[in-house]
Amino acid sequence: MNILETTIKAQELFSGFELCRLQEQEAQVLADRLRSRKITIAVIGQFKRGKTTLINSILGSKLLPVGIVPITAAITRIEHAADAAQTAAGTTDGAQTGATATVFFTNGLSEQVPVSDLHEYISEQENHDNERGVAEVELLTDAEFLKGGLTLVDTPGVGSVHEQNSKSAMDFARESDGVIFMLSVDSPLNQIEVDFLRKVRRFAGKFYFAVNKIDRVDEDELEEYLEYCRSLIVGIMELDDEEAKALRLLPISARKGTGVGELTELIREDLLTRGTEIMERSVGLKLLEILNNTRSQISSYREVLKMAPNVFNRRFKEMSLLLHDQREQIDSLEEGTYLRARLNEEKALLTRKVRELFGIEYYYYVDREDAAELMDRDEFAAELTAVYDELESTINSIFMYKEENAYAVARRIEDLNILIHDMRKLTRQIERELAVK
Ligand SMILES: Nc1nc2c(ncn2[C@@H]2O[C@H](COP(=O)(O)OP(=O)(O)OP(=O)(O)O)[C@@H](O)[C@H]2O)c(=O)[nH]1
Ligand SMILES: [Mg+2]
């Protein structure tokens, strides 16, 4: 069975359980990613290593702000305008004539901004502590390198104080297929970088190690630095002899452009010759994580079924009261409120409450594209009511199971045991397929 088949299998498995709705969607997204063959590569590393400078150099234009102090405070995804137009028709008017940018905010809204104004949203100095609430920026350009479905991502420096303000580099590494990990000759590998690499190696299908600022050292110093990095990376990534031999460190000067061509050439070549393999590894690793998390979530659901009736009844009542109160508020919302954002906030509140009362991770899918659209009050009321109804019916279904005879509860627990067993089986299959150590 290949990774796509396993992903579809997982999706089918999740679809049989109302509690696994989110996982079903995630598996669907992963399967779509594999089918679309669109690949995401994130540039990651500690602050000031020159990540943004490298991206500008690759794009052949100073589109993104760089600086001597920690700068990048928001994730920026960069895609080829024509590729993006294929998947999201209508959002790229005028893109062919240059670059266009869209800022997505944490409340779910978004705004098109001139590329020349991007620094107001991305740079820490102008968007201090992310007071503008930027979640992510999308930049569409006509850079040749991105053609054919490659998304390049700039991230805030690992370990910088600004990392916490937006989605962290680690979160983003989870969503990427490949990582360009940036080191620079002016400072040795530190503990933050080591810890980060140890964790992130479980998520990305492919790593490129770039050693930046080589214009600052002579050849001997560079050799020494590369040797030092090489032995450290072999250890951190737990590479076997063969992998260690294949490990390439790419010396570059992002500022001068030295070595940048070699790096992009290597990536292009990889995507051409082993793009599918990289995607499968990336998707397989992500599916493994979903399966592992879901197993623990299902186990907590099983615990709810086993909860003492008086404790469960008390919490059930509290949840029902909360839902009742929230419903009462729908009509009192002022006209002109950002209703989309309000809807997202409400979902976040419910997620928190369910976790607190029942120890269950009950997620809602927040659709970014939808979030950008305006919403009228009737539509808002209908959607919110649907959200409440659905949660209520899930909670009620647990309630009913608990109310039923011991036999029904035992049956339900048995179903969950089977689900857990099937997930274990899929997990082992993927581990075999990817030869995960
Ligand atoms: N000498 C030299 N300086 C460089 C090179 N690349 C980047 N720099 C400088 O290093 C500093 C940091 O560059 P950025 O590209 O902002 O670094 P970053 O990794 O994106 O930093 P954060 O976004 O804050 O994490 C800037 O002053 C750059 O001009 C290089 O190849 N050589
Ligand atoms: Mg930067």
Coordinates of C-alpha atoms and ligand atoms in Angstrom, one line a residue:
M1 CA 0.0 0.0 0.0
N2 CA 1.4 3.4 -0.9
I3 CA 1.1 6.6 1.1
L4 CA -1.8 8.0 -0.8
E5 CA -3.7 4.8 -0.3
T6 CA -2.9 4.8 3.4
T7 CA -4.0 8.4 3.6
I8 CA -7.3 7.6 2.0
K9 CA -7.7 4.6 4.2
A10 CA -7.2 6.8 7.3
Q11 CA -9.7 9.3 5.9
E12 CA -12.3 6.5 5.5
L13 CA -11.6 5.2 9.0
F14 CA -12.0 8.7 10.5
S15 CA -15.2 9.3 8.6
G16 CA -17.0 6.5 10.5
F17 CA -16.7 8.5 13.8
E18 CA -18.3 11.8 14.5
L19 CA -15.5 12.7 16.9
C20 CA -12.9 12.4 14.1
R21 CA -14.4 15.0 11.8
L22 CA -11.3 17.2 12.0
Q23 CA -8.9 14.4 11.4
E24 CA -11.0 13.3 8.4
Q25 CA -10.6 16.8 7.0
E26 CA -6.9 16.8 7.7
A27 CA -6.4 13.5 6.0
Q28 CA -8.4 14.8 3.1
V29 CA -6.1 17.9 2.9
L30 CA -3.0 15.6 3.0
A31 CA -4.5 13.4 0.2
D32 CA -5.2 16.5 -1.9
R33 CA -1.7 17.8 -1.3
L34 CA -0.3 14.5 -2.6
R35 CA -2.5 14.6 -5.6
S36 CA -1.9 18.3 -6.4
R37 CA 1.9 17.8 -6.3
K38 CA 2.2 21.3 -4.8
I39 CA 5.2 21.4 -2.5
T40 CA 6.0 23.8 0.3
I41 CA 9.5 24.6 1.4
A42 CA 10.1 26.8 4.5
V43 CA 13.2 28.7 5.3
I44 CA 13.9 28.2 9.0
G45 CA 16.7 29.1 11.4
Q46 CA 17.6 31.3 14.2
F47 CA 17.1 35.1 13.9
K48 CA 19.6 37.0 11.9
R49 CA 20.9 34.1 10.0
G50 CA 19.8 35.7 6.7
K51 CA 16.6 33.8 5.9
T52 CA 14.8 36.7 4.4
T53 CA 17.8 37.9 2.5
L54 CA 18.1 34.5 1.0
I55 CA 14.4 34.6 -0.1
N56 CA 14.9 38.0 -1.7
S57 CA 17.9 36.7 -3.5
I58 CA 16.0 33.7 -4.8
L59 CA 13.1 35.9 -5.9
G60 CA 15.6 38.3 -7.5
S61 CA 14.0 41.3 -5.9
K62 CA 14.0 43.0 -2.4
L63 CA 10.3 42.2 -1.7
L64 CA 10.6 41.4 2.0
P65 CA 12.1 43.5 4.8
V66 CA 15.5 42.5 6.2
G67 CA 17.6 44.1 8.9
I68 CA 20.3 44.0 11.6
V69 CA 17.8 43.6 14.4
P70 CA 15.2 40.7 14.5
I71 CA 12.8 41.6 11.8
T72 CA 10.5 38.9 10.5
A73 CA 7.5 38.7 12.8
A74 CA 5.0 36.9 10.6
I75 CA 4.9 33.8 8.3
T76 CA 5.0 34.8 4.7
R77 CA 4.1 32.3 2.0
I78 CA 5.3 33.1 -1.5
E79 CA 3.8 31.4 -4.5
H80 CA 3.9 31.8 -8.2
A81 CA 1.0 34.0 -9.3
A82 CA 0.0 31.8 -12.2
D83 CA 0.0 28.6 -10.1
A84 CA -2.1 30.3 -7.4
A85 CA -4.5 31.5 -10.1
Q86 CA -5.1 28.0 -11.1
T87 CA -6.3 27.0 -7.6
A88 CA -8.0 30.2 -6.6
A89 CA -9.3 31.8 -9.7
G90 CA -10.2 35.5 -9.4
T91 CA -7.9 36.4 -6.5
T92 CA -4.9 37.4 -8.6
D93 CA -6.1 40.3 -10.7
G94 CA -3.1 42.1 -12.0
A95 CA -0.7 39.6 -10.5
Q96 CA 1.0 38.9 -13.8
T97 CA 2.3 42.5 -13.9
G98 CA 4.2 42.2 -10.6
A99 CA 3.7 40.9 -7.1
T100 CA 0.5 41.1 -5.0
A101 CA 0.1 40.6 -1.3
T102 CA -2.7 39.5 1.0
V103 CA -2.5 39.8 4.8
F104 CA -4.5 37.2 6.7
F105 CA -5.4 38.3 10.3
T106 CA -5.9 36.1 13.3
N107 CA -9.6 36.9 13.5
G108 CA -10.1 35.2 10.1
L109 CA -10.3 38.4 8.0
S110 CA -8.0 39.3 5.2
E111 CA -6.9 42.4 3.2
Q112 CA -5.0 43.0 0.0
V113 CA -2.1 45.4 0.5
P114 CA 0.5 46.9 -1.8
V115 CA 3.7 44.9 -1.7
S116 CA 5.6 48.1 -0.9
D117 CA 3.6 48.3 2.4
L118 CA 4.3 44.7 3.5
H119 CA 6.9 45.8 6.0
E120 CA 4.1 47.4 8.0
Y121 CA 2.7 44.0 8.7
I122 CA 5.7 41.7 8.6
S123 CA 8.4 43.6 10.4
E124 CA 8.6 43.5 14.2
Q125 CA 9.6 47.2 14.3
E126 CA 6.4 48.4 12.6
N127 CA 4.1 45.7 13.9
H128 CA 5.4 45.5 17.4
D129 CA 4.2 42.4 19.4
N130 CA 2.0 41.7 16.4
E131 CA -0.5 44.4 17.5
R132 CA -2.1 44.2 14.1
G133 CA -2.9 40.6 14.6
V134 CA -1.3 39.2 11.5
A135 CA -1.7 35.4 11.1
E136 CA 0.0 35.0 7.8
V137 CA 1.0 36.9 4.6
E138 CA 0.6 35.6 1.1
L139 CA 2.7 37.0 -1.6
L140 CA 2.2 36.1 -5.3
T141 CA 5.1 36.8 -7.6
D142 CA 6.3 35.8 -11.1
A143 CA 9.6 34.4 -9.9
E144 CA 10.7 31.6 -12.2
F145 CA 11.9 29.4 -9.4
L146 CA 8.4 29.0 -7.9
K147 CA 6.8 28.0 -11.2
G148 CA 5.2 24.6 -11.2
G149 CA 3.7 24.6 -7.7
L150 CA 6.5 25.5 -5.3
T151 CA 5.6 27.6 -2.3
L152 CA 8.5 29.2 -0.4
V153 CA 7.9 30.3 3.1
D154 CA 9.8 32.9 5.2
T155 CA 9.5 32.4 9.0
P156 CA 10.3 34.3 12.1
G157 CA 13.6 33.4 13.7
V158 CA 13.5 30.3 15.9
G159 CA 13.8 31.2 19.5
S160 CA 13.3 35.0 18.9
V161 CA 10.7 36.7 21.1
H162 CA 8.7 37.4 18.1
E163 CA 8.3 33.7 17.2
Q164 CA 5.5 33.5 19.8
N165 CA 3.5 36.3 18.2
S166 CA 2.5 34.4 15.2
K167 CA 2.4 30.8 14.2
S168 CA 5.8 29.6 15.3
A169 CA 8.5 28.3 13.0
M170 CA 7.8 24.9 14.6
D171 CA 4.1 25.0 13.7
F172 CA 5.0 26.0 10.3
A173 CA 7.6 23.3 9.9
R174 CA 4.8 20.9 10.5
E175 CA 3.0 22.2 7.5
S176 CA 6.0 22.2 5.2
D177 CA 7.3 19.4 3.0
G178 CA 10.9 20.6 2.9
V179 CA 13.0 22.8 5.1
I180 CA 15.9 25.0 4.2
F181 CA 17.7 25.2 7.5
M182 CA 19.8 28.4 7.7
L183 CA 23.1 28.5 9.6
S184 CA 25.6 31.3 9.4
V185 CA 29.4 31.3 9.8
D186 CA 29.4 34.1 12.3
S187 CA 27.9 32.0 15.1
P188 CA 28.2 28.3 16.1
L189 CA 25.1 26.1 16.3
N190 CA 23.4 26.8 19.6
Q191 CA 21.1 24.8 21.8
I192 CA 17.9 26.4 20.4
E193 CA 18.9 25.3 16.9
V194 CA 19.9 21.8 18.1
D195 CA 16.6 21.3 19.9
F196 CA 14.6 22.6 17.0
L197 CA 16.3 20.3 14.5
R198 CA 15.7 17.3 16.8
K199 CA 12.0 17.9 16.8
V200 CA 11.5 19.1 13.3
R201 CA 13.2 16.1 11.7
R202 CA 10.1 14.1 12.4
F203 CA 7.9 16.3 10.1
A204 CA 9.8 17.4 7.0
G205 CA 10.3 15.2 4.0
K206 CA 13.6 16.8 3.0
F207 CA 16.2 19.1 4.6
Y208 CA 18.6 21.5 2.9
F209 CA 21.3 22.9 5.1
A210 CA 22.5 26.3 4.0
V211 CA 25.6 28.0 5.6
N212 CA 25.2 31.7 5.1
K213 CA 27.5 34.8 5.2
I214 CA 30.5 33.1 3.7
D215 CA 31.6 36.5 2.5
R216 CA 32.7 37.1 6.1
V217 CA 35.4 34.3 6.3
D218 CA 38.3 33.0 4.2
E219 CA 38.4 29.6 2.7
D220 CA 40.2 27.8 5.6
E221 CA 37.8 29.2 8.2
L222 CA 34.9 28.1 6.0
E223 CA 36.2 24.6 5.7
E224 CA 36.6 24.4 9.5
Y225 CA 33.1 25.7 10.1
L226 CA 31.5 23.3 7.5
E227 CA 33.3 20.3 9.1
Y228 CA 32.1 21.4 12.6
C229 CA 28.5 21.7 11.4
R230 CA 28.6 18.5 9.5
S231 CA 29.5 16.3 12.4
L232 CA 27.0 18.1 14.6
I233 CA 24.2 17.6 12.1
V234 CA 25.0 14.0 11.5
G235 CA 24.5 13.4 15.3
I236 CA 21.4 15.5 15.7
M237 CA 19.6 14.1 12.7
E238 CA 20.8 10.6 13.6
L239 CA 22.1 9.9 10.0
D240 CA 23.5 6.5 9.2
D241 CA 26.8 6.2 7.3
E242 CA 25.1 6.3 3.9
E243 CA 23.0 9.3 4.8
A244 CA 26.0 11.1 6.4
K245 CA 27.9 10.6 3.1
A246 CA 25.0 12.1 1.1
L247 CA 24.6 15.1 3.5
R248 CA 25.4 18.3 1.6
L249 CA 26.0 21.6 3.3
L250 CA 25.5 24.5 1.0
P251 CA 27.8 27.5 1.6
I252 CA 26.2 30.7 0.4
S253 CA 26.3 34.4 0.7
A254 CA 22.6 35.5 0.5
R255 CA 23.7 39.1 0.4
K256 CA 26.1 38.7 -2.6
G257 CA 24.2 35.9 -4.2
T258 CA 27.1 33.4 -4.0
G259 CA 26.0 29.8 -4.0
V260 CA 22.3 30.7 -4.1
G261 CA 22.1 29.4 -7.7
E262 CA 23.6 26.0 -6.6
L263 CA 21.0 25.8 -3.8
T264 CA 18.0 26.6 -6.1
E265 CA 19.4 24.2 -8.7
L266 CA 19.7 21.4 -6.2
I267 CA 16.1 22.0 -5.1
R268 CA 14.8 22.1 -8.7
E269 CA 16.7 18.9 -9.5
D270 CA 15.3 17.2 -6.4
L271 CA 11.7 18.2 -7.2
L272 CA 12.1 16.9 -10.8
T273 CA 13.7 13.6 -9.9
R274 CA 12.3 12.8 -6.5
G275 CA 9.4 15.2 -5.9
T276 CA 6.9 12.5 -5.3
E277 CA 9.2 10.7 -2.8
I278 CA 9.7 13.9 -0.9
M279 CA 5.9 14.6 -0.8
E280 CA 5.1 11.1 0.3
R281 CA 7.6 11.2 3.1
S282 CA 6.3 14.6 4.2
V283 CA 2.6 13.5 4.1
G284 CA 3.4 10.1 5.7
L285 CA 5.1 11.8 8.6
K286 CA 2.2 14.2 9.1
L287 CA -0.3 11.4 8.9
L288 CA 1.7 9.5 11.6
E289 CA 1.4 12.5 13.8
I290 CA -2.4 12.8 13.2
L291 CA -2.8 9.1 14.0
N292 CA -0.8 9.3 17.2
N293 CA -2.7 12.3 18.4
T294 CA -6.0 10.9 17.5
R295 CA -5.3 7.7 19.4
S296 CA -4.8 9.7 22.6
Q297 CA -7.9 11.7 21.9
I298 CA -10.0 8.6 21.4
S299 CA -8.6 7.2 24.5
S300 CA -9.9 10.3 26.4
Y301 CA -13.3 9.9 24.9
R302 CA -13.3 6.4 26.1
E303 CA -12.5 7.7 29.5
V304 CA -15.6 10.0 29.3
L305 CA -17.7 7.0 28.7
K306 CA -16.3 5.5 31.8
M307 CA -16.8 8.7 33.9
A308 CA -18.8 8.3 37.0
P309 CA -22.5 9.2 36.2
N310 CA -22.8 12.0 38.8
V311 CA -19.6 13.7 37.6
F312 CA -20.6 13.4 34.0
N313 CA -24.2 14.6 34.6
R314 CA -22.8 17.7 36.4
R315 CA -20.5 18.6 33.5
F316 CA -23.1 17.7 30.9
K317 CA -25.5 20.2 32.6
E318 CA -22.8 22.9 32.7
M319 CA -22.2 22.5 28.9
S320 CA -25.9 22.6 28.1
L321 CA -26.3 25.8 30.1
L322 CA -23.4 27.4 28.3
L323 CA -24.8 26.5 24.9
H324 CA -28.2 27.9 26.0
D325 CA -26.7 31.2 27.1
Q326 CA -24.6 31.5 24.0
R327 CA -27.7 31.0 21.8
E328 CA -29.5 33.8 23.6
Q329 CA -26.7 36.2 22.6
I330 CA -27.0 35.7 18.9
D331 CA -29.7 38.3 18.3
S332 CA -28.1 41.0 20.5
L333 CA -25.0 41.3 18.4
E334 CA -24.6 44.8 17.0
E335 CA -24.9 45.5 13.3
G336 CA -21.4 46.1 11.7
T337 CA -19.6 43.7 14.0
Y338 CA -17.1 41.5 12.2
L339 CA -19.4 38.5 12.2
R340 CA -17.0 36.1 10.6
A341 CA -14.4 36.9 13.2
R342 CA -17.1 36.5 15.9
L343 CA -17.9 33.1 14.6
N344 CA -14.3 32.0 14.8
E345 CA -14.0 33.3 18.4
E346 CA -17.1 31.4 19.4
K347 CA -15.7 28.2 18.0
A348 CA -12.5 28.8 20.0
L349 CA -14.5 29.2 23.1
L350 CA -16.4 26.0 22.6
T351 CA -13.2 24.1 21.9
R352 CA -11.8 25.3 25.2
K353 CA -14.9 24.5 27.2
V354 CA -15.2 20.9 25.8
R355 CA -11.6 20.3 26.6
E356 CA -12.0 21.7 30.1
L357 CA -15.1 19.7 31.0
F358 CA -14.6 16.4 29.1
G359 CA -10.9 16.3 28.2
I360 CA -11.8 16.0 24.6
E361 CA -10.2 17.9 21.7
Y362 CA -13.2 19.1 19.7
Y363 CA -11.9 21.2 16.9
Y364 CA -13.6 23.3 14.3
Y365 CA -12.3 23.8 10.9
V366 CA -11.7 27.6 10.3
D367 CA -11.7 28.3 6.6
R368 CA -9.5 31.2 5.7
E369 CA -11.0 31.8 2.3
D370 CA -14.5 31.9 3.8
A371 CA -13.3 34.2 6.5
A372 CA -12.4 36.9 4.0
E373 CA -16.0 37.1 2.8
L374 CA -18.5 39.4 4.3
M375 CA -21.3 37.8 6.2
D376 CA -24.8 39.1 6.9
R377 CA -26.6 38.7 10.1
D378 CA -29.0 36.0 9.0
E379 CA -26.2 33.9 7.6
F380 CA -24.2 34.4 10.8
A381 CA -27.1 33.4 13.0
A382 CA -27.7 30.3 10.9
E383 CA -24.1 29.2 11.0
L384 CA -23.7 29.8 14.7
T385 CA -26.9 27.9 15.4
A386 CA -25.6 25.0 13.3
V387 CA -22.3 25.0 15.3
Y388 CA -24.3 24.9 18.6
D389 CA -26.7 22.2 17.3
E390 CA -23.9 20.0 16.2
L391 CA -22.0 20.2 19.4
E392 CA -25.1 19.7 21.4
S393 CA -25.9 16.6 19.4
T394 CA -22.4 15.2 20.0
I395 CA -22.6 15.8 23.7
N396 CA -26.1 14.4 23.7
S397 CA -24.9 11.3 21.9
I398 CA -22.4 10.7 24.6
F399 CA -25.1 11.4 27.2
M400 CA -27.3 8.9 25.6
Y401 CA -24.6 6.3 25.4
K402 CA -24.1 6.8 29.1
E403 CA -27.8 6.6 29.8
E404 CA -28.1 3.4 27.9
N405 CA -27.6 0.1 29.5
A406 CA -24.2 -1.1 30.4
Y407 CA -24.2 -3.3 27.4
A408 CA -24.5 -0.4 24.9
V409 CA -21.8 1.5 26.6
A410 CA -19.6 -1.6 26.5
R411 CA -20.3 -2.0 22.8
R412 CA -19.4 1.6 22.2
I413 CA -16.2 1.2 24.1
E414 CA -15.5 -1.9 22.0
D415 CA -16.0 0.1 18.8
L416 CA -13.4 2.6 20.0
N417 CA -11.1 -0.2 20.8
I418 CA -11.4 -1.4 17.2
L419 CA -10.8 2.1 15.9
I420 CA -7.7 2.4 18.1
H421 CA -6.5 -1.0 16.8
D422 CA -7.0 0.0 13.2
M423 CA -5.1 3.2 13.7
R424 CA -2.2 1.3 15.2
K425 CA -2.2 -0.9 12.1
L426 CA -2.1 2.1 9.8
T427 CA 0.7 3.6 11.9
R428 CA 2.8 0.5 11.5
Q429 CA 2.2 0.4 7.8
I430 CA 3.4 4.0 7.4
E431 CA 6.4 3.4 9.6
R432 CA 7.4 0.4 7.4
E433 CA 6.8 2.3 4.2
L434 CA 8.9 5.3 5.2
A435 CA 11.4 3.2 7.1
V436 CA 10.9 5.5 10.1
K437 CA 13.4 4.8 12.8
Ligands
LIG1 N1 27.7 39.7 5.4 C1 26.5 39.1 5.2 N2 25.4 39.6 5.8 C2 24.3 39.1 5.5 C3 24.1 38.0 4.6 N3 22.8 37.6 4.5 C4 22.2 38.4 5.4 N4 23.0 39.3 6.0 C5 22.7 40.3 7.0 O1 22.2 39.7 8.1 C6 21.2 40.5 8.7 C7 20.0 39.7 8.9 O2 19.4 39.3 7.7 P1 17.9 38.9 7.6 O3 17.7 38.4 6.2 O4 17.0 39.9 8.1 O5 17.9 37.7 8.6 P2 16.7 36.8 9.1 O6 17.2 35.4 9.3 O7 15.6 36.9 8.1 O8 16.3 37.4 10.5 P3 14.9 37.4 11.3 O9 13.8 37.6 10.3 O10 15.0 38.4 12.3 O11 14.8 36.0 11.9 C8 21.0 41.7 7.8 O12 21.7 42.8 8.3 C9 21.5 41.2 6.5 O13 22.0 42.2 5.7 C10 25.3 37.5 3.9 O14 25.3 36.6 3.1 N5 26.5 38.1 4.3
MG2 MG 13.6 37.5 8.4

